[in-house]
Tab-separated table of C-alpha atoms in Angstrom:
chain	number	residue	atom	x	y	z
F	544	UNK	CA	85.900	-18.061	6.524
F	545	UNK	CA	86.307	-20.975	8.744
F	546	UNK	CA	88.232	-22.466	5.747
F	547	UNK	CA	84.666	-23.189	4.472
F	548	UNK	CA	83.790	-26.118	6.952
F	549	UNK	CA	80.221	-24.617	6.999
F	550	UNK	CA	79.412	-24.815	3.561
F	551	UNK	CA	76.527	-26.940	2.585
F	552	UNK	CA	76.773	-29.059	6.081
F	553	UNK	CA	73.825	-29.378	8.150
F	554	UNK	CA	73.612	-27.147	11.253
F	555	UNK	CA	71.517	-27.507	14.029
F	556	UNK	CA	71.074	-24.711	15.847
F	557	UNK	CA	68.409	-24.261	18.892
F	558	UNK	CA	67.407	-20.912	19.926
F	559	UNK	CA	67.479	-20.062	16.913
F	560	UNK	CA	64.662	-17.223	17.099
F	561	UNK	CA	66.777	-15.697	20.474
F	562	UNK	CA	69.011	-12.147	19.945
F	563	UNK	CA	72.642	-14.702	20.033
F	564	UNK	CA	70.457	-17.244	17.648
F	565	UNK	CA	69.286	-14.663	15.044
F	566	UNK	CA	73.060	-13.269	14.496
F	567	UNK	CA	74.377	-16.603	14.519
F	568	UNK	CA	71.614	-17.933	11.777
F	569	UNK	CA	72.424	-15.273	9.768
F	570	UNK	CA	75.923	-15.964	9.909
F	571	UNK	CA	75.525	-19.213	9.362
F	572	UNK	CA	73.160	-18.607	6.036
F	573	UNK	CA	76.526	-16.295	4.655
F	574	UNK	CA	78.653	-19.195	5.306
F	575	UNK	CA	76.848	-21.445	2.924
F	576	UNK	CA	75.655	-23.626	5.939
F	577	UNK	CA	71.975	-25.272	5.555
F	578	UNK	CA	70.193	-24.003	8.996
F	579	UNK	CA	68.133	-26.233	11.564
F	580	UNK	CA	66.023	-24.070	13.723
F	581	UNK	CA	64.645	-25.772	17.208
F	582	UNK	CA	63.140	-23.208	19.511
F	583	UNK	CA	59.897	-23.225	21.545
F	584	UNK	CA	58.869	-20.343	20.604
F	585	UNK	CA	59.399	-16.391	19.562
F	586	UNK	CA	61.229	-15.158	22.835
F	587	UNK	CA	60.656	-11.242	21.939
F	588	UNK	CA	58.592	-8.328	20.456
F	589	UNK	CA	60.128	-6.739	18.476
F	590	UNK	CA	62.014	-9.908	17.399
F	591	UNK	CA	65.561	-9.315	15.141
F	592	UNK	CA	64.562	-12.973	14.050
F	593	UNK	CA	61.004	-11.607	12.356
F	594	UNK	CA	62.475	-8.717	11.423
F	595	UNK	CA	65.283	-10.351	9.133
F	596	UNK	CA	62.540	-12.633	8.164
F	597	UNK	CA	64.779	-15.854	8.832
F	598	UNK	CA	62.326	-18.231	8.777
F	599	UNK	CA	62.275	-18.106	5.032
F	600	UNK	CA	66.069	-19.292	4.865
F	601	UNK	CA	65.775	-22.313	6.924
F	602	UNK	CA	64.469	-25.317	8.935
F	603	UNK	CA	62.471	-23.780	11.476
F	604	UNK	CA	61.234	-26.376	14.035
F	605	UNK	CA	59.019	-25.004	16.667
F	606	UNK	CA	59.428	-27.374	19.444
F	607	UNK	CA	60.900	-27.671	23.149
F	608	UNK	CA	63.801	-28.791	24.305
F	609	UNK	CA	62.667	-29.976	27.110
F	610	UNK	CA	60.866	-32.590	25.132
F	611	UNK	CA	63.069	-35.134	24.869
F	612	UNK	CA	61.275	-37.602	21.861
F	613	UNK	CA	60.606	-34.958	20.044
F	614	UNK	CA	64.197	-33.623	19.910
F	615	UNK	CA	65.245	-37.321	19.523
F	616	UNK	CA	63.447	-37.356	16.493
F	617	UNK	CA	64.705	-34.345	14.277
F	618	UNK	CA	68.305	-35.173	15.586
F	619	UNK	CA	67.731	-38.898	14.359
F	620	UNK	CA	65.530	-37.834	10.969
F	621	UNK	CA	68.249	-34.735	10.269
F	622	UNK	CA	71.462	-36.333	11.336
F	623	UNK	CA	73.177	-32.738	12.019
F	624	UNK	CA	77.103	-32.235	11.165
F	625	UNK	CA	77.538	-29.850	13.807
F	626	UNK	CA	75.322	-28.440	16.649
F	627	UNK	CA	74.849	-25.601	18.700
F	628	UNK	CA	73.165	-25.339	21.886
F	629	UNK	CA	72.387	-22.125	22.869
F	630	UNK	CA	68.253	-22.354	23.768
F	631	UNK	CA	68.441	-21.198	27.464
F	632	UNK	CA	66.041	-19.510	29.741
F	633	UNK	CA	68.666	-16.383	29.851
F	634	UNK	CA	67.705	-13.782	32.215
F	635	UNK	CA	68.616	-13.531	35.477
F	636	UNK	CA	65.536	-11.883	37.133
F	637	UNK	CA	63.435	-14.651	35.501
F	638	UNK	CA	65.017	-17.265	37.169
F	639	UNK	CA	64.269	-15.762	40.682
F	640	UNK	CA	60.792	-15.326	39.278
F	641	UNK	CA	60.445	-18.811	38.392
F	642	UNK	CA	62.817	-20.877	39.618
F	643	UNK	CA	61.865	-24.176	38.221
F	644	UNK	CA	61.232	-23.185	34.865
F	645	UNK	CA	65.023	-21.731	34.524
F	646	UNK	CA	66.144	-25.436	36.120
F	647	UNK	CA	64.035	-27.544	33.646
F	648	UNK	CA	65.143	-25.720	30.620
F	649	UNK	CA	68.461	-25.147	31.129
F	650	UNK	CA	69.461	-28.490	33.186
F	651	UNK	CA	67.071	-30.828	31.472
F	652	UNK	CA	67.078	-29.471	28.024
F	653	UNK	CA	70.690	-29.837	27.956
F	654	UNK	CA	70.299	-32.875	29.629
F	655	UNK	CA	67.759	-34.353	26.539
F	656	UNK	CA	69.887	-33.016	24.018
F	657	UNK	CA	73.244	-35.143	25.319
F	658	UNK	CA	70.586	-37.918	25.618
F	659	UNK	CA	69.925	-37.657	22.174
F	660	UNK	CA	73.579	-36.958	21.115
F	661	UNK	CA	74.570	-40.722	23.334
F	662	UNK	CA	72.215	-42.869	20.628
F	663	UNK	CA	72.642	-40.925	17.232
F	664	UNK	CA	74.455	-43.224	15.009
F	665	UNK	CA	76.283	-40.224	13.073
F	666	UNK	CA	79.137	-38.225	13.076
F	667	UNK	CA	78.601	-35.199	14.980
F	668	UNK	CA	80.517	-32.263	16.529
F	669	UNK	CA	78.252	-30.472	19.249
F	670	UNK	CA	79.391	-26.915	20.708
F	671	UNK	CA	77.172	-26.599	23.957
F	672	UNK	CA	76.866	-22.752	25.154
F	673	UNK	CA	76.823	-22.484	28.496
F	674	UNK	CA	77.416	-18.729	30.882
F	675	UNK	CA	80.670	-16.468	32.598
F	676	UNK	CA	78.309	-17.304	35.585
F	677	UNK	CA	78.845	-20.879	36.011
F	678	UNK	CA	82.093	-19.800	37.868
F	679	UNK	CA	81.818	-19.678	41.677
F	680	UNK	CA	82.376	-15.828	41.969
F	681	UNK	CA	84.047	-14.877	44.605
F	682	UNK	CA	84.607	-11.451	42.734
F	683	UNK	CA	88.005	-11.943	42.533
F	684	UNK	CA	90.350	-9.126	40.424
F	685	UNK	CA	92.198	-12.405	38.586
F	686	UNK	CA	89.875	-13.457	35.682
F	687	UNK	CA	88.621	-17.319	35.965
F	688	UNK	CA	90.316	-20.002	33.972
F	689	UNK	CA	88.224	-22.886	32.570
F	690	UNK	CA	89.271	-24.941	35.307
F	691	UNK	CA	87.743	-22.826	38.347
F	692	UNK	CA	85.814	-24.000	40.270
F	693	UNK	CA	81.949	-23.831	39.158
F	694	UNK	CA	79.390	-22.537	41.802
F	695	UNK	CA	75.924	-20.616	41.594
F	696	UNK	CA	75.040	-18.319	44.178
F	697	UNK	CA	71.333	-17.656	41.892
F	698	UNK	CA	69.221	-19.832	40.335
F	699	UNK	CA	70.366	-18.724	37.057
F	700	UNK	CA	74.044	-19.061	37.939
F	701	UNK	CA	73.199	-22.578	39.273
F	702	UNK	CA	71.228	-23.907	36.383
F	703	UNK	CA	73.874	-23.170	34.386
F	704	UNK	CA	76.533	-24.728	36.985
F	705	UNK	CA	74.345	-27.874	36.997
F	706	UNK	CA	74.226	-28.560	33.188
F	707	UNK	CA	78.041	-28.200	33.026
F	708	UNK	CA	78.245	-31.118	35.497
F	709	UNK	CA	75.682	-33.173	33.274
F	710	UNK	CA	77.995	-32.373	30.564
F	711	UNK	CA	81.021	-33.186	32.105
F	712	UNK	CA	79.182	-36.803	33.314
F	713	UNK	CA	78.115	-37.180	29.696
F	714	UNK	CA	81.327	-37.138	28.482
F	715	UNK	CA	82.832	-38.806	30.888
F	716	UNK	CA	80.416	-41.781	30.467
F	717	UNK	CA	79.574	-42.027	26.523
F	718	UNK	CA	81.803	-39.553	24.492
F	719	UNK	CA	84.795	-39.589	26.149
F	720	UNK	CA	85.945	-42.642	24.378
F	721	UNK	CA	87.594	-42.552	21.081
F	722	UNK	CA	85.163	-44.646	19.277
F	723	UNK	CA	81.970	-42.053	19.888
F	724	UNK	CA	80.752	-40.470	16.729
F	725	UNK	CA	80.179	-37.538	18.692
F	726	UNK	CA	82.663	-34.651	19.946
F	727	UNK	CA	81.886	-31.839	21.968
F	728	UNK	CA	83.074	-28.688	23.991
F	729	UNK	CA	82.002	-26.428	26.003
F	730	UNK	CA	81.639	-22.829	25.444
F	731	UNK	CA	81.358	-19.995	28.143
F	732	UNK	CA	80.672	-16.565	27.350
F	733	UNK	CA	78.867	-13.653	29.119
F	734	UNK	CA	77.444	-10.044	29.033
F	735	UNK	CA	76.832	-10.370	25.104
F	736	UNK	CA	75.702	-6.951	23.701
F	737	UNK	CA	74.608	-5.874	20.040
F	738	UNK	CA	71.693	-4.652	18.512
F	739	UNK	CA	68.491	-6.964	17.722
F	740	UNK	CA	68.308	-7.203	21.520
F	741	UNK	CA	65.212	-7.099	23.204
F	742	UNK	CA	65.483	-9.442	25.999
F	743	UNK	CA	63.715	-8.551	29.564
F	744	UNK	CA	65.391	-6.417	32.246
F	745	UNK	CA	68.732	-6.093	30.323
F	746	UNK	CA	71.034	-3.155	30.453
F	747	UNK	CA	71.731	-1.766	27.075
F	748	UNK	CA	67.861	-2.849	25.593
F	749	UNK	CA	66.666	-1.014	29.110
F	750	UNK	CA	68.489	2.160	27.557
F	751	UNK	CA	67.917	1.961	24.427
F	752	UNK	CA	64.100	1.331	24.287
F	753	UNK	CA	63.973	4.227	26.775
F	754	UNK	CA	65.661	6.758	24.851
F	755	UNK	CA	63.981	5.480	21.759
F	756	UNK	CA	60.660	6.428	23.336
F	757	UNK	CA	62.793	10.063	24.657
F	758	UNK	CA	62.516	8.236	28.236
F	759	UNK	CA	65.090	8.578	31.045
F	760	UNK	CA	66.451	5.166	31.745
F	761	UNK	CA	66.059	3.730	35.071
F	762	UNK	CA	69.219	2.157	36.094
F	763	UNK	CA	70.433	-1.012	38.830
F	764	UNK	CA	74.359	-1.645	40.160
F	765	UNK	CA	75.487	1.458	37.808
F	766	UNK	CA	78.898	0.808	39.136
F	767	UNK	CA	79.416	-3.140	38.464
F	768	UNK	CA	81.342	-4.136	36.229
F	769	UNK	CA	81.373	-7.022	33.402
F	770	UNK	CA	83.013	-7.909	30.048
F	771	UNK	CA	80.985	-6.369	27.803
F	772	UNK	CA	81.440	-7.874	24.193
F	773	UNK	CA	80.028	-7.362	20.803
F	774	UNK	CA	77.213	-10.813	20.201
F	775	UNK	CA	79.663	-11.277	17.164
F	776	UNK	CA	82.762	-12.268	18.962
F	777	UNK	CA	81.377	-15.369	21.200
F	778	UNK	CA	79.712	-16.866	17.816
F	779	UNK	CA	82.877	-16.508	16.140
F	780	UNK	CA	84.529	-18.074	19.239
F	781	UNK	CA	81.681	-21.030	18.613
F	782	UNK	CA	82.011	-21.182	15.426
F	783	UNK	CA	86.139	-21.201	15.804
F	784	UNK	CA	85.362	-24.181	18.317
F	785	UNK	CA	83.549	-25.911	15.726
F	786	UNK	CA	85.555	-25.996	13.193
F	787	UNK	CA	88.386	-26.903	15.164
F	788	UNK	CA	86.966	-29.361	17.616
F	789	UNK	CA	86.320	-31.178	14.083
F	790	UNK	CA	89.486	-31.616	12.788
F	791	UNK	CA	91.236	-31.995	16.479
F	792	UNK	CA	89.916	-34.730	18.575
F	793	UNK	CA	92.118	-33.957	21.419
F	794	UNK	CA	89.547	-31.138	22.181
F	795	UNK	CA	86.686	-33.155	22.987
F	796	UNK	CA	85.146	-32.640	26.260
F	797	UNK	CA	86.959	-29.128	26.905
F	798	UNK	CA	86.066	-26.314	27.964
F	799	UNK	CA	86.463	-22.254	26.483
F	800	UNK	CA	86.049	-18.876	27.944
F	801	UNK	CA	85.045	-16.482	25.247
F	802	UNK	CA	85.776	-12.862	26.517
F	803	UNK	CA	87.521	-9.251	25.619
F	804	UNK	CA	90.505	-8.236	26.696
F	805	UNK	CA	90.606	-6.632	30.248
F	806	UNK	CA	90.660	-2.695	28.919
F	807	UNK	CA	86.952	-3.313	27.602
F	808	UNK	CA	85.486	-4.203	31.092
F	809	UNK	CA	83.546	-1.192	31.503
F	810	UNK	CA	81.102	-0.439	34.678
F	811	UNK	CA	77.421	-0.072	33.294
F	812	UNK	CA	77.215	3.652	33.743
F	813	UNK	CA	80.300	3.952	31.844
F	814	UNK	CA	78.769	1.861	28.873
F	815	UNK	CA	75.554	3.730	29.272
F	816	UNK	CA	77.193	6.920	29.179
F	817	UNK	CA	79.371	6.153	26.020
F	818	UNK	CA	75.810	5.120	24.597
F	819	UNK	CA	74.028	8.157	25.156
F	820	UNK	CA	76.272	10.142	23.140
F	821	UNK	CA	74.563	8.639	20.048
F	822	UNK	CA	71.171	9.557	20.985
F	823	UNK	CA	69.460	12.602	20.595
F	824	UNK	CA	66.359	12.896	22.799
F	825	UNK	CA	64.124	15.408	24.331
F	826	UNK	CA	64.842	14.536	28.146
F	827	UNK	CA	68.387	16.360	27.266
F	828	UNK	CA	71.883	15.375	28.978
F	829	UNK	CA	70.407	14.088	31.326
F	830	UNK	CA	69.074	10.702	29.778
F	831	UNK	CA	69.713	7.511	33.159
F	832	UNK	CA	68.980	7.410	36.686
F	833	UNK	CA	69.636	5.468	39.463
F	834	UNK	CA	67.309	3.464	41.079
F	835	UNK	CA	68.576	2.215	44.473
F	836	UNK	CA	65.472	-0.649	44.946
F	837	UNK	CA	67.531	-3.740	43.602
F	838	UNK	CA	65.052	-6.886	44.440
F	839	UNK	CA	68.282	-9.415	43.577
F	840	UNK	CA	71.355	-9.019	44.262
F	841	UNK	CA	73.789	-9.025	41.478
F	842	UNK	CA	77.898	-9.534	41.349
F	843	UNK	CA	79.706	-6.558	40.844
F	844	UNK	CA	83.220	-7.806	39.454
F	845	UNK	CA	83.185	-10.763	37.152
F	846	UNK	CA	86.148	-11.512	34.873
F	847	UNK	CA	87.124	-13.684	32.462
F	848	UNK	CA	90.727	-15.455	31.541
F	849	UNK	CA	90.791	-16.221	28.099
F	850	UNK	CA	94.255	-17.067	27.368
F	851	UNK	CA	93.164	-21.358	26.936
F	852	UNK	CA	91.029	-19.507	24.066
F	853	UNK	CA	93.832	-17.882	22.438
F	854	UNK	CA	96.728	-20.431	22.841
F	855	UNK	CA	94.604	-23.354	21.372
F	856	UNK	CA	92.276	-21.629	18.977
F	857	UNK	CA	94.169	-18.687	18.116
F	858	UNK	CA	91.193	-16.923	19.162
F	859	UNK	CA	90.480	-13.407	20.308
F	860	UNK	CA	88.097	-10.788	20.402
F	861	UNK	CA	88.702	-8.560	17.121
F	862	UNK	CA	86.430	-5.110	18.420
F	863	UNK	CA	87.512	-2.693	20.185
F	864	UNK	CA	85.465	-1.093	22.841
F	865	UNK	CA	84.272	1.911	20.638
F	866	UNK	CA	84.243	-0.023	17.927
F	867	UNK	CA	81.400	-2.199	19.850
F	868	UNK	CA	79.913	0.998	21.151
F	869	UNK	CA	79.705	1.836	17.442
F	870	UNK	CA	77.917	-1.058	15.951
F	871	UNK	CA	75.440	-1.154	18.571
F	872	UNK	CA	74.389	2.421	18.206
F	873	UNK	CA	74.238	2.134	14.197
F	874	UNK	CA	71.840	-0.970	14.824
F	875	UNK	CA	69.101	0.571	16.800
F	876	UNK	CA	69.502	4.029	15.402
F	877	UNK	CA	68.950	2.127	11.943
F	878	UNK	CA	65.651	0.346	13.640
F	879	UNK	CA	64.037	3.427	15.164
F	880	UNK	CA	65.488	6.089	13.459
F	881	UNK	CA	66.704	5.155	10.081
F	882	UNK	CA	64.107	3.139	8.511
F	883	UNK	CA	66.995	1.160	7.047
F	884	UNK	CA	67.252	-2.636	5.847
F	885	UNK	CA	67.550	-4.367	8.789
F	886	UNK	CA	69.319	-7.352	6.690
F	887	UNK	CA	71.311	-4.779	5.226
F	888	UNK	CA	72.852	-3.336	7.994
F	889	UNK	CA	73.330	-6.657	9.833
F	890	UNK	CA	74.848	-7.896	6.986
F	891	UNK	CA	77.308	-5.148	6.552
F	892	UNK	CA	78.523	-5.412	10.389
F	893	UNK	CA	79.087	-9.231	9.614
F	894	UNK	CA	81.309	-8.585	6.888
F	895	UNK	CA	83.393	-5.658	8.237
F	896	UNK	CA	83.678	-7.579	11.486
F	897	UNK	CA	85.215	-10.754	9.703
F	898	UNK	CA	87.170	-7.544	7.891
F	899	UNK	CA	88.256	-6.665	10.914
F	900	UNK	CA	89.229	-10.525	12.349
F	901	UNK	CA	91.324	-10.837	9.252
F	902	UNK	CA	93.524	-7.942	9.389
F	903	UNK	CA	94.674	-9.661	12.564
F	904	UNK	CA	95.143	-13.024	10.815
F	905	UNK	CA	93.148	-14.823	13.014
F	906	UNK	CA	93.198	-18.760	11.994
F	907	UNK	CA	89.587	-18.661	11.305
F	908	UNK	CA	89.157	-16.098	8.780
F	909	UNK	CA	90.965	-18.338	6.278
């Protein structure tokens, strides 16, 4: 996989302990790659990081990003092959909670970690993770292309919109020119689903910890619609980048939607609905409601154009709709119901998934 670019190379990874950073550590582990952890901090209880018990397979660094000399230092002392930035305040009703907390982690952390990129004297490819919602949306039926233009309309939405233009200036100013030791790309990617979730006020964990508990589900904007895709499909997207922003220096400083294809934007009652089939709970069929008392407003229509993805990577998403319906649902049902392996299962819906990629003969399953 990845024609083995991962194997025995250093990997820094922050966010590690997140729901995107535990799937993509454990990925990373099967791969061969020797794991860097930077995070501030457990983000959830339950955690899909403590329950795969990943801090006993790598690096793990408790620190924050917005601290610039102490980043400085483990990117100086570890001298990382590759990086990936995902640590993020991520949720959207946080951010109009606390404004200024979203801002300083997700403009100046990425902002410290480019810092530190500009004066590491090593060869280093960095794939920066950034949101769908950096794209001024106008809600327009056309899905964006990478070079739309970026906007915010929420805090969240414009924290993310301001680190892409501290990235762009970065590049622009230090790594732009051929004799940098570092590369780097962008990565955009939204509405990530898959079980080890348990992030605040998000859709699926909403449902699922709901009917888990044989609760209805209270419900916001049951009729807006996003691209939902399975958490395994962006990382491989990353991990695609990666591996080919390494051996191609004419992608330096782009930029990558990662997204499935139109038929698999589903409205949320739809997904919830296709969901609920799985469970078995004593509220009976009738298992979400609506609650009309939204305290944010939310876009209803957000798309994606992926096509930049596909042309230049050879990169697209490999699940199906039920397909990602299906992995979710074995997850949790495995958590709560099962008392399966959690490392088991996950690493069974890693390997059929690249089983899945291949059969398509997608470049990076070689």
């Amino acid at each position: 996989m990845f024609k083995n670019i991962y194997k025995s190379k250093k990997i820094l990874l922050t966010g590690h302990t997140g729901f995107k950073g535990s799937w993509m550590t454990k990925w990373l582990l099967h791969l061969g790659a020797n794991v860097i952890g930077i995070s501030n901090k457990i983000p959830t209880n339950p955690s899909m990081f403590e329950i795969l018990e990943l801090e006993k397979s790598i690096n793990h660094l408790t620190i924050d990003i917005r601290n610039y000399n102490d980043l400085k230092k483990i990117i100086e002392k570890e001298k990382p092959d590759f990086i990936f930035h995902l640590a993020a305040q991520a949720i959207v009703s946080t951010a109009f909670n606390d404004p200024l907390e979203t801002i300083s982690s997700n403009v100046m952390g990425t902002a410290n970690l480019l810092e530190a990129l500009r004066v590491l004297n090593h060869h280093c490819i960095a794939v920066i993770i950034t949101s769908d919602k950096v794209y001024n949306n106008i809600e327009k039926i056309v899905g964006y292309k990478e070079n739309d233009e970026i906007g915010g309309k929420d805090i969240y939405s414009g924290s993310k919109g301001s680190a892409e233009l501290i990235i762009k200036s970065y590049y622009e100013s230090f790594f732009k020119d051929n004799s940098s030791k570092v590369r780097l790309a962008v990565a955009r990617a939204g509405n990530v689903i898959g079980g080890g979730d348990w992030a605040k006020d998000r859709v699926i964990v909403d449902a699922i910890t709901s009917w888990s508990n044989n609760k209805i589900v209270e419900i916001r904007s049951p009729k807006a619609t996003r691209p939902w895709q399975h958490v395994l499909e962006p990382l491989s997207g990353y991990l695609n980048l990666g591996m080919q922003l390494n051996k191609n220096k004419t992608l330096n400083g782009e930029c990558f939607n990662f997204g499935p294809i139109e038929e698999d934007n589903k409205t949320v009652i739809e997904l919830l609905n296709d969901l609920s089939i799985f469970w078995d709970t004593e509220v009976g069929n009738k298992k979400i409601i609506i609650n009309e008392n939204i305290t944010f407003k939310e876009a209803t229509l957000l798309k994606l154009n992926c096509e930049k993805s596909y042309k230049l990577l050879n990169w697209q998403c490999s699940l199906g709709y039920k397909e990602t319906i299906k992995y979710i649902s074995e997850w949790y049902l495995s958590y709560y119901k099962r008392n399966t392996d959690m490392n088991e299962i996950t690493t069974n819906q890693i390997f059929d998934y690249q089983k899945i990629a291949k059969s398509k003969s997608l470049e990076w399953t070689a």
